[in-house]
CSV table of C-alpha atoms in Angstrom, one decimal:
chain,number,residue,atom,x,y,z
A,1,UNK,CA,-23.3,19.3,-4.3
A,2,UNK,CA,-25.9,17.3,-2.9
A,3,UNK,CA,-28.4,18.4,0.2
A,4,UNK,CA,-30.7,16.8,2.5
A,5,UNK,CA,-34.4,15.7,0.6
A,6,UNK,CA,-37.6,15.0,2.7
A,7,UNK,CA,-36.4,13.5,6.3
A,8,UNK,CA,-36.7,9.9,6.5
A,9,UNK,CA,-38.4,8.3,9.9
A,10,UNK,CA,-35.9,9.3,12.5
A,11,UNK,CA,-35.4,5.4,14.0
A,12,UNK,CA,-34.0,4.3,10.8
A,13,UNK,CA,-31.2,6.8,10.8
A,14,UNK,CA,-30.6,6.7,14.7
A,15,UNK,CA,-30.5,2.3,14.2
A,16,UNK,CA,-27.3,3.3,12.1
A,17,UNK,CA,-25.6,5.2,15.1
A,18,UNK,CA,-26.7,2.6,17.4
A,19,UNK,CA,-24.9,-0.1,15.4
A,20,UNK,CA,-21.9,1.8,14.4
A,21,UNK,CA,-21.5,3.2,18.1
A,22,UNK,CA,-21.1,-0.6,18.8
A,23,UNK,CA,-19.1,-1.5,16.2
A,24,UNK,CA,-16.8,1.0,17.3
A,25,UNK,CA,-17.0,-0.1,20.7
A,26,UNK,CA,-15.5,-3.4,20.0
A,27,UNK,CA,-13.1,-2.5,17.5
A,28,UNK,CA,-11.1,1.3,18.5
A,29,UNK,CA,-8.9,1.0,21.7
A,30,UNK,CA,-9.0,3.3,24.1
A,31,UNK,CA,-6.7,6.2,22.8
A,32,UNK,CA,-6.6,5.2,19.3
A,33,UNK,CA,-5.7,8.0,16.7
A,34,UNK,CA,-8.0,7.5,13.9
A,35,UNK,CA,-8.1,9.3,10.6
A,36,UNK,CA,-11.0,9.2,7.9
A,37,UNK,CA,-10.5,9.0,4.1
A,38,UNK,CA,-12.6,12.1,3.3
A,39,UNK,CA,-13.5,12.7,-0.3
A,40,UNK,CA,-16.3,15.0,0.4
A,41,UNK,CA,-19.0,12.4,-0.9
A,42,UNK,CA,-21.8,10.9,0.7
A,43,UNK,CA,-20.4,8.0,2.4
A,44,UNK,CA,-17.2,9.9,4.0
A,45,UNK,CA,-19.3,12.3,5.1
A,46,UNK,CA,-21.6,10.2,6.7
A,47,UNK,CA,-19.0,8.1,8.4
A,48,UNK,CA,-16.9,11.3,9.6
A,49,UNK,CA,-20.4,12.6,11.3
A,50,UNK,CA,-20.7,9.1,13.1
A,51,UNK,CA,-17.0,9.2,14.3
A,52,UNK,CA,-17.5,12.7,15.5
A,53,UNK,CA,-20.3,11.5,17.5
A,54,UNK,CA,-19.3,8.5,18.9
A,55,UNK,CA,-15.8,10.3,20.1
A,56,UNK,CA,-18.3,12.5,22.2
A,57,UNK,CA,-18.8,8.8,24.4
A,58,UNK,CA,-15.3,6.8,23.7
A,59,UNK,CA,-12.1,8.3,24.1
A,60,UNK,CA,-9.6,8.2,20.8
A,61,UNK,CA,-8.5,11.1,18.4
A,62,UNK,CA,-10.0,12.0,15.0
A,63,UNK,CA,-8.9,13.5,12.2
A,64,UNK,CA,-9.6,13.7,8.6
A,65,UNK,CA,-7.5,13.3,5.5
A,66,UNK,CA,-8.5,14.4,1.9
A,67,UNK,CA,-6.2,13.2,-1.5
A,68,UNK,CA,-6.4,15.5,-4.1
A,69,UNK,CA,-6.5,13.6,-7.6
A,70,UNK,CA,-6.7,16.6,-9.9
A,71,UNK,CA,-8.7,14.5,-12.4
A,72,UNK,CA,-11.5,16.5,-12.4
A,73,UNK,CA,-12.2,20.5,-12.6
A,74,UNK,CA,-13.9,20.1,-9.6
A,75,UNK,CA,-11.3,18.7,-8.0
A,76,UNK,CA,-10.3,22.1,-6.1
A,77,UNK,CA,-13.9,22.6,-5.0
A,78,UNK,CA,-14.0,19.4,-3.2
A,79,UNK,CA,-10.6,19.9,-1.3
A,80,UNK,CA,-12.0,23.2,-0.4
A,81,UNK,CA,-15.0,21.7,0.9
A,82,UNK,CA,-13.3,19.1,3.0
A,83,UNK,CA,-11.5,21.6,4.5
A,84,UNK,CA,-14.3,23.9,5.3
A,85,UNK,CA,-16.9,21.1,6.5
A,86,UNK,CA,-13.7,20.3,9.2
A,87,UNK,CA,-12.7,23.6,10.0
A,88,UNK,CA,-16.8,24.7,10.9
A,89,UNK,CA,-16.4,21.2,13.7
A,90,UNK,CA,-13.1,21.9,14.5
A,91,UNK,CA,-11.9,18.3,12.8
A,92,UNK,CA,-8.1,18.1,12.1
A,93,UNK,CA,-7.8,18.3,8.8
A,94,UNK,CA,-4.9,17.2,6.0
A,95,UNK,CA,-4.7,16.5,2.7
A,96,UNK,CA,-2.0,15.9,-0.7
A,97,UNK,CA,-1.8,16.0,-4.3
A,98,UNK,CA,-1.4,13.5,-6.1
A,99,UNK,CA,-0.8,13.4,-9.9
A,100,UNK,CA,-2.4,10.8,-11.7
A,101,UNK,CA,-2.8,10.1,-15.3
A,102,UNK,CA,-6.1,10.6,-16.7
A,103,UNK,CA,-5.8,8.7,-19.9
A,104,UNK,CA,-4.1,5.7,-18.1
A,105,UNK,CA,-7.7,3.7,-18.9
A,106,UNK,CA,-7.6,0.1,-17.3
A,107,UNK,CA,-4.6,1.4,-14.9
A,108,UNK,CA,-6.2,4.4,-13.5
A,109,UNK,CA,-7.7,2.7,-10.5
A,110,UNK,CA,-5.4,0.8,-9.5
A,111,UNK,CA,-2.6,3.3,-9.6
A,112,UNK,CA,-5.1,5.6,-7.6
A,113,UNK,CA,-5.5,2.8,-5.3
A,114,UNK,CA,-1.9,2.7,-5.2
A,115,UNK,CA,-1.1,6.5,-4.1
A,116,UNK,CA,-4.1,6.4,-1.7
A,117,UNK,CA,-2.6,3.2,0.5
A,118,UNK,CA,0.6,4.9,0.3
A,119,UNK,CA,-1.0,8.3,1.8
A,120,UNK,CA,-3.0,6.8,4.1
A,121,UNK,CA,0.5,4.8,5.2
A,122,UNK,CA,2.3,8.1,5.9
A,123,UNK,CA,-0.4,9.6,8.1
A,124,UNK,CA,0.9,8.0,11.6
A,125,UNK,CA,-2.3,6.7,12.8
A,126,UNK,CA,-3.5,3.5,14.2
A,127,UNK,CA,-6.6,3.2,11.7
A,128,UNK,CA,-8.0,4.9,9.0
A,129,UNK,CA,-11.7,4.5,8.3
A,130,UNK,CA,-13.1,4.5,4.9
A,131,UNK,CA,-16.5,4.4,4.2
A,132,UNK,CA,-17.5,1.7,2.0
A,133,UNK,CA,-20.8,0.1,2.1
A,134,UNK,CA,-22.9,-2.5,1.4
A,135,UNK,CA,-23.6,-1.6,-2.7
A,136,UNK,CA,-19.9,-0.6,-2.9
A,137,UNK,CA,-19.3,-4.4,-1.9
A,138,UNK,CA,-21.6,-6.0,-4.1
A,139,UNK,CA,-20.3,-3.8,-7.2
A,140,UNK,CA,-16.5,-5.1,-6.3
A,141,UNK,CA,-17.4,-8.8,-6.1
A,142,UNK,CA,-19.4,-8.4,-9.3
A,143,UNK,CA,-16.6,-6.5,-11.1
A,144,UNK,CA,-13.9,-8.9,-10.1
A,145,UNK,CA,-16.2,-11.9,-11.0
A,146,UNK,CA,-16.3,-10.6,-14.6
A,147,UNK,CA,-12.7,-10.4,-14.7
A,148,UNK,CA,-12.4,-14.1,-13.6
A,149,UNK,CA,-10.8,-13.2,-10.2
A,150,UNK,CA,-10.4,-16.2,-7.7
A,151,UNK,CA,-11.2,-17.2,-4.2
A,152,UNK,CA,-9.4,-14.0,-2.4
A,153,UNK,CA,-10.6,-11.4,-5.1
A,154,UNK,CA,-14.6,-12.8,-4.8
A,155,UNK,CA,-13.8,-11.9,-1.4
A,156,UNK,CA,-14.7,-8.3,-2.0
A,157,UNK,CA,-13.3,-5.8,0.5
A,158,UNK,CA,-12.3,-7.1,3.7
A,159,UNK,CA,-14.0,-4.8,6.9
A,160,UNK,CA,-10.3,-4.5,8.2
A,161,UNK,CA,-6.9,-5.1,6.9
A,162,UNK,CA,-3.2,-4.0,8.2
A,163,UNK,CA,-1.8,-1.0,6.5
A,164,UNK,CA,1.8,-1.0,5.2
A,165,UNK,CA,3.9,0.5,7.9
A,166,UNK,CA,1.6,0.1,10.9
A,167,UNK,CA,-2.1,0.5,11.8
A,168,UNK,CA,-5.0,-0.6,10.3
A,169,UNK,CA,-7.7,-0.1,7.3
A,170,UNK,CA,-11.5,-0.2,8.7
A,171,UNK,CA,-14.6,-0.2,6.7
A,172,UNK,CA,-17.2,0.1,9.5
A,173,UNK,CA,-19.9,0.3,7.0
A,174,UNK,CA,-19.5,-2.6,5.0
A,175,UNK,CA,-22.9,-4.1,6.0
A,176,UNK,CA,-24.8,-0.8,5.6
A,177,UNK,CA,-26.8,-0.3,2.5
A,178,UNK,CA,-26.7,3.4,0.5
A,179,UNK,CA,-29.6,3.8,1.2
A,180,UNK,CA,-29.4,4.4,5.1
A,181,UNK,CA,-26.6,6.0,4.7
A,182,UNK,CA,-28.7,8.6,2.7
A,183,UNK,CA,-31.4,8.4,5.4
A,184,UNK,CA,-28.8,9.4,7.9
A,185,UNK,CA,-27.4,12.5,6.2
A,186,UNK,CA,-30.9,13.6,5.4
A,187,UNK,CA,-31.9,13.1,9.1
A,188,UNK,CA,-28.6,15.0,10.1
A,189,UNK,CA,-29.1,18.0,7.6
A,190,UNK,CA,-25.7,16.9,5.8
A,191,UNK,CA,-24.2,18.2,2.7
A,192,UNK,CA,-21.6,16.4,0.2
A,193,UNK,CA,-20.1,16.6,-3.0
A,194,UNK,CA,-20.9,14.4,-5.9
A,195,UNK,CA,-17.8,13.2,-8.3
A,196,UNK,CA,-19.7,14.2,-11.9
A,197,UNK,CA,-17.4,11.2,-13.3
A,198,UNK,CA,-19.9,8.6,-11.5
A,199,UNK,CA,-22.3,9.2,-14.4
A,200,UNK,CA,-19.4,8.2,-17.1
A,201,UNK,CA,-20.1,4.7,-18.7
A,202,UNK,CA,-16.5,4.5,-20.2
A,203,UNK,CA,-15.5,3.1,-16.8
A,204,UNK,CA,-16.2,-0.3,-15.7
A,205,UNK,CA,-17.5,0.3,-12.6
A,206,UNK,CA,-20.1,3.2,-13.6
A,207,UNK,CA,-21.6,0.8,-16.1
A,208,UNK,CA,-21.7,-1.9,-13.6
A,209,UNK,CA,-23.5,0.5,-11.1
A,210,UNK,CA,-25.5,2.3,-13.9
A,211,UNK,CA,-26.7,-0.5,-16.0
A,212,UNK,CA,-26.0,-3.7,-14.9
A,213,UNK,CA,-26.8,-3.7,-11.3
A,214,UNK,CA,-30.3,-1.5,-11.4
A,215,UNK,CA,-31.4,-4.5,-14.3
A,216,UNK,CA,-30.3,-7.4,-11.6
A,217,UNK,CA,-32.1,-5.7,-9.0
A,218,UNK,CA,-35.3,-5.5,-10.8
A,219,UNK,CA,-35.0,-9.5,-11.3
A,220,UNK,CA,-33.4,-10.2,-7.8
A,221,UNK,CA,-34.2,-7.4,-5.5
A,222,UNK,CA,-32.0,-9.1,-2.6
A,223,UNK,CA,-28.8,-9.2,-5.0
A,224,UNK,CA,-26.4,-7.0,-2.9
A,225,UNK,CA,-26.9,-8.6,0.3
A,226,UNK,CA,-26.5,-11.7,-1.1
A,227,UNK,CA,-23.2,-11.1,-2.8
A,228,UNK,CA,-22.3,-9.2,0.7
A,229,UNK,CA,-22.8,-12.3,1.9
A,230,UNK,CA,-21.3,-14.5,-0.6
A,231,UNK,CA,-18.0,-12.1,-0.1
A,232,UNK,CA,-17.8,-13.6,3.7
A,233,UNK,CA,-18.3,-17.0,2.4
A,234,UNK,CA,-15.4,-16.5,0.0
A,235,UNK,CA,-13.9,-14.6,2.7
A,236,UNK,CA,-13.8,-17.6,5.0
A,237,UNK,CA,-12.4,-20.2,1.9
A,238,UNK,CA,-9.2,-17.6,1.3
A,239,UNK,CA,-8.8,-17.2,5.1
A,240,UNK,CA,-8.6,-21.3,5.0
A,241,UNK,CA,-6.2,-21.4,1.7
A,242,UNK,CA,-4.0,-18.9,3.8
A,243,UNK,CA,-4.0,-21.1,6.3
A,244,UNK,CA,-2.6,-23.8,4.0
A,245,UNK,CA,0.0,-21.9,2.3
A,246,UNK,CA,1.5,-20.7,6.2
A,247,UNK,CA,2.0,-24.1,6.7
A,248,UNK,CA,3.7,-24.7,3.3
A,249,UNK,CA,6.0,-21.9,3.7
A,250,UNK,CA,7.0,-23.6,7.1
A,251,UNK,CA,8.3,-20.3,8.3
A,252,UNK,CA,9.4,-18.3,5.1
A,253,UNK,CA,9.6,-14.8,5.6
A,254,UNK,CA,10.8,-12.1,3.7
A,255,UNK,CA,11.9,-14.6,0.8
A,256,UNK,CA,10.6,-18.0,-0.2
A,257,UNK,CA,12.9,-21.2,-1.0
A,258,UNK,CA,12.0,-22.4,-4.5
A,259,UNK,CA,12.8,-25.8,-3.0
A,260,UNK,CA,9.1,-25.4,-0.8
A,261,UNK,CA,7.5,-24.7,-4.1
A,262,UNK,CA,8.9,-27.7,-5.6
A,263,UNK,CA,8.0,-30.0,-2.9
A,264,UNK,CA,4.1,-29.3,-3.6
A,265,UNK,CA,2.0,-30.5,-5.9
A,266,UNK,CA,0.3,-28.3,-8.3
A,267,UNK,CA,-2.9,-26.7,-6.8
A,268,UNK,CA,-0.6,-26.5,-3.6
A,269,UNK,CA,2.4,-24.9,-5.4
A,270,UNK,CA,0.3,-21.8,-7.1
A,271,UNK,CA,-1.4,-21.3,-3.9
A,272,UNK,CA,1.6,-20.7,-1.5
A,273,UNK,CA,3.0,-18.4,-4.6
A,274,UNK,CA,0.1,-16.6,-4.3
A,275,UNK,CA,0.1,-16.0,-0.7
A,276,UNK,CA,3.9,-15.1,-0.9
A,277,UNK,CA,3.0,-12.6,-3.2
A,278,UNK,CA,-0.1,-11.3,-1.4
A,279,UNK,CA,1.8,-10.3,1.7
A,280,UNK,CA,3.9,-7.8,0.0
A,281,UNK,CA,1.3,-6.4,-2.0
A,282,UNK,CA,2.1,-7.8,-5.3
A,283,UNK,CA,-1.2,-9.8,-6.8
A,284,UNK,CA,-0.4,-11.7,-10.4
A,285,UNK,CA,-3.2,-12.5,-12.5
A,286,UNK,CA,-3.5,-16.3,-13.8
A,287,UNK,CA,-1.5,-16.2,-16.4
A,288,UNK,CA,1.4,-13.8,-14.9
A,289,UNK,CA,1.1,-16.7,-11.7
A,290,UNK,CA,2.0,-19.9,-13.9
A,291,UNK,CA,4.6,-17.9,-16.1
A,292,UNK,CA,6.4,-16.8,-13.0
A,293,UNK,CA,5.8,-20.7,-11.4
A,294,UNK,CA,7.4,-22.0,-14.6
A,295,UNK,CA,10.4,-19.4,-14.2
A,296,UNK,CA,10.9,-20.2,-10.9
A,297,UNK,CA,11.0,-24.2,-11.1
A,298,UNK,CA,12.0,-24.5,-14.3
A,299,UNK,CA,14.9,-22.4,-15.3
A,300,UNK,CA,18.1,-23.8,-15.5
A,301,UNK,CA,20.4,-23.9,-12.5
A,302,UNK,CA,22.4,-21.2,-12.7
A,303,UNK,CA,19.9,-18.8,-14.5
A,304,UNK,CA,18.1,-15.6,-11.9
A,305,UNK,CA,14.9,-15.5,-13.5
A,306,UNK,CA,13.0,-12.0,-13.2
A,307,UNK,CA,9.3,-11.4,-13.9
A,308,UNK,CA,8.3,-7.2,-13.8
A,309,UNK,CA,4.7,-7.0,-12.5
A,310,UNK,CA,4.1,-3.1,-12.6
A,311,UNK,CA,6.7,-1.5,-10.3
A,312,UNK,CA,7.6,-4.6,-8.5
A,313,UNK,CA,9.9,-7.5,-9.6
A,314,UNK,CA,10.1,-11.1,-9.2
A,315,UNK,CA,13.4,-12.5,-8.9
A,316,UNK,CA,14.7,-16.2,-8.5
A,317,UNK,CA,18.2,-15.8,-6.6
A,318,UNK,CA,20.2,-18.3,-5.2
A,319,UNK,CA,17.3,-20.8,-4.5
A,320,UNK,CA,14.6,-18.3,-3.3
A,321,UNK,CA,12.0,-16.0,-4.3
A,322,UNK,CA,13.1,-12.4,-3.8
A,323,UNK,CA,10.4,-8.8,-3.9
A,324,UNK,CA,12.4,-5.9,-5.6
A,325,UNK,CA,11.3,-2.7,-6.5
A,326,UNK,CA,11.5,-1.7,-10.2
A,327,UNK,CA,11.4,1.7,-11.3
A,328,UNK,CA,13.4,4.9,-12.3
A,329,UNK,CA,17.0,4.8,-12.1
A,330,UNK,CA,18.3,6.9,-9.4
A,331,UNK,CA,20.6,10.0,-9.7
A,332,UNK,CA,23.0,12.0,-7.7
A,333,UNK,CA,21.4,13.2,-4.6
A,334,UNK,CA,22.6,15.4,-1.3
A,335,UNK,CA,22.8,13.5,1.7
A,336,UNK,CA,20.3,15.3,3.9
A,337,UNK,CA,21.5,15.6,7.4
A,338,UNK,CA,20.3,13.2,10.1
A,339,UNK,CA,21.1,10.0,12.0
A,340,UNK,CA,17.7,8.2,10.0
A,341,UNK,CA,17.9,9.4,6.3
A,342,UNK,CA,14.9,8.0,4.4
A,343,UNK,CA,15.4,8.0,0.9
A,344,UNK,CA,12.5,6.8,-1.4
A,345,UNK,CA,14.1,7.1,-4.9
A,346,UNK,CA,16.5,4.6,-3.5
A,347,UNK,CA,13.9,2.5,-1.6
A,348,UNK,CA,15.6,2.3,1.7
A,349,UNK,CA,17.3,4.3,4.1
A,350,UNK,CA,20.3,5.1,5.8
A,351,UNK,CA,21.4,4.8,9.5
A,352,UNK,CA,24.2,6.3,11.1
A,353,UNK,CA,26.0,4.0,13.6
A,354,UNK,CA,29.2,4.3,15.4
A,355,UNK,CA,31.9,1.6,14.1
A,356,UNK,CA,35.8,0.9,14.5
A,357,UNK,CA,35.8,1.8,11.0
A,358,UNK,CA,33.5,4.4,10.4
A,359,UNK,CA,34.2,7.8,9.0
A,360,UNK,CA,35.5,10.6,10.7
A,361,UNK,CA,33.9,13.5,11.1
A,362,UNK,CA,35.9,15.7,8.8
A,363,UNK,CA,34.6,13.2,5.8
A,364,UNK,CA,31.1,13.1,6.7
A,365,UNK,CA,30.9,17.4,5.2
A,366,UNK,CA,29.1,17.8,2.2
A,367,UNK,CA,28.5,13.7,1.0
A,368,UNK,CA,26.7,12.7,-2.2
A,369,UNK,CA,24.6,9.6,-2.9
A,370,UNK,CA,25.8,8.5,-6.4
A,371,UNK,CA,24.7,5.3,-7.7
A,372,UNK,CA,27.6,3.0,-9.1
A,373,UNK,CA,28.2,4.0,-13.0
A,374,UNK,CA,31.1,1.3,-13.7
A,375,UNK,CA,35.1,1.4,-12.7
A,376,UNK,CA,34.5,2.9,-8.9
A,377,UNK,CA,37.5,1.7,-6.7
A,378,UNK,CA,37.9,2.2,-2.8
A,379,UNK,CA,40.9,1.1,-0.3
A,380,UNK,CA,38.9,-0.2,3.0
A,381,UNK,CA,42.1,-1.3,4.4
A,382,UNK,CA,45.3,1.1,5.1
A,383,UNK,CA,48.4,-0.7,3.4
A,384,UNK,CA,46.1,-2.7,1.1
A,385,UNK,CA,45.0,-2.3,-2.6
A,386,UNK,CA,42.0,-0.5,-3.6
A,387,UNK,CA,39.0,-2.9,-4.4
A,388,UNK,CA,37.0,-2.6,-7.4
A,389,UNK,CA,33.4,-1.8,-6.0
A,390,UNK,CA,31.9,-4.0,-8.5
A,391,UNK,CA,34.1,-7.1,-6.7
A,392,UNK,CA,33.0,-5.7,-3.1
A,393,UNK,CA,29.3,-5.7,-3.8
A,394,UNK,CA,29.3,-9.5,-5.6
A,395,UNK,CA,31.5,-10.5,-2.5
A,396,UNK,CA,29.1,-8.9,-0.1
A,397,UNK,CA,25.7,-11.0,-1.5
A,398,UNK,CA,24.4,-7.8,-2.6
A,399,UNK,CA,22.2,-9.5,-5.3
A,400,UNK,CA,22.4,-7.7,-9.3
A,401,UNK,CA,19.3,-6.2,-9.4
A,402,UNK,CA,20.4,-4.3,-5.9
A,403,UNK,CA,23.8,-3.1,-7.4
A,404,UNK,CA,22.4,-0.6,-10.0
A,405,UNK,CA,21.2,1.8,-7.2
A,406,UNK,CA,23.6,0.8,-4.4
A,407,UNK,CA,24.3,4.0,-2.2
A,408,UNK,CA,28.4,5.0,-2.9
A,409,UNK,CA,28.7,8.2,-0.8
A,410,UNK,CA,30.8,10.4,-2.3
A,411,UNK,CA,33.0,13.4,-0.8
A,412,UNK,CA,33.8,16.2,-4.1
A,413,UNK,CA,35.4,13.6,-6.2
A,414,UNK,CA,36.7,11.2,-3.6
A,415,UNK,CA,34.9,7.9,-3.2
A,416,UNK,CA,35.0,7.6,0.8
A,417,UNK,CA,32.2,5.1,1.6
A,418,UNK,CA,29.7,2.0,-0.1
A,419,UNK,CA,26.8,2.3,2.6
A,420,UNK,CA,27.3,-0.6,4.4
A,421,UNK,CA,29.7,-2.4,3.1
A,422,UNK,CA,33.0,0.1,3.4
A,423,UNK,CA,34.9,3.0,4.2
A,424,UNK,CA,37.8,4.6,2.6
A,425,UNK,CA,40.8,3.8,4.9
A,426,UNK,CA,42.2,7.6,5.0
A,427,UNK,CA,38.6,8.8,6.0
A,428,UNK,CA,38.0,6.3,9.0
A,429,UNK,CA,38.2,6.9,12.4
A,430,UNK,CA,37.8,4.9,15.5
A,431,UNK,CA,34.1,5.3,16.7
A,432,UNK,CA,33.8,7.3,13.6
A,433,UNK,CA,29.9,7.0,11.7
A,434,UNK,CA,29.2,3.7,9.7
A,435,UNK,CA,26.9,4.3,7.3
A,436,UNK,CA,24.4,1.2,7.7
A,437,UNK,CA,22.0,0.8,4.3
A,438,UNK,CA,18.5,-0.7,4.9
A,439,UNK,CA,17.3,-1.5,1.5
A,440,UNK,CA,13.2,-1.8,1.8
A,441,UNK,CA,13.4,-5.1,-0.6
A,442,UNK,CA,15.9,-6.6,1.7
A,443,UNK,CA,15.0,-5.4,5.1
A,444,UNK,CA,17.3,-8.3,6.8
A,445,UNK,CA,20.2,-6.8,5.0
A,446,UNK,CA,22.6,-5.9,8.3
A,447,UNK,CA,25.2,-3.8,6.4
């Protein structure tokens, strides 16, 4: 645990507070719900303290959230520190535990980021404030440039960006060097924890921070400020590229017509596809982007090419580019009660709606969700024939990759419904309950 050193000049620390107070007054709306991503380190501790002070003058609610990664033997101690810090200051505190594989090497950082942002989106707040500062920004720009990033990557971390599920990420300290945060912490006699993994040079970012950046600053003392300024220039250029892509998209929503790509020249094709994928938080590298573009434009007309990127997949289907989730196969699951049931493993939600051919009350008890395994049949109309579920899915235009995890509702050994498509005739009732299905990767499906 780190603590105060010799107190710095108070005007330097208070100048940080005045700048922060002005920034918060501009960004935070009255009554905003604000959560701080609180690791217990210097940066997030200073940010939480600043927000607590500003809250005495501005109207917003404040809470702290800690993600327990479990990678360090000190992780439990960090969690305890954060909980105790918030308890002493009457700040509402919550945490989640995440499972990360320490041997994942290059994918560890990306996986940790994915888990963090998913956790932030579940907080249900208007703003998630993060403590990244100017040193972090310079390090991010340098790291990405070393890996051959494009304009968007060289823009570094944005000061604010939308968060999945609503709300925004806010980085109010991006223009502040870490030294000023340290001065502020010392002036306020704050304590914080130190992550011992920051000294391990096996991690690329740590190597840049410990070895490359100090040597660079010896030659170019203003390098961090210059790289932060360059990031803003790159962000401006990236915004212009996005504006061009949006114009080329011609109003395309959750799917992108391949014809829009085919009508463009090479650079604008790549720009439009990159923009469309980024809107869905999919960011392929250059090799993947070129491979995908080739498949989308040049695969034979009756083919449905697919490229997997992590836990997502990009498909060409019926002349459009689709984004879908790719992961483990779903299994049998007892259907939870409720008018709206979110099913993370199935990547969707089931909503019960009144319908002339909905399920009778007696058919709604003890329902199980099961994926299609082959050979299932259902009779949607009294006196009509049994229909193969496979054909019903095809007739409804369900894309092939969704059919394997399309929910079938079973009561015991009886198939009583194909979610969003059909209800068994002998289980129907006037104004019964229709199991509408909303796949996360097909949000405009109206079944």
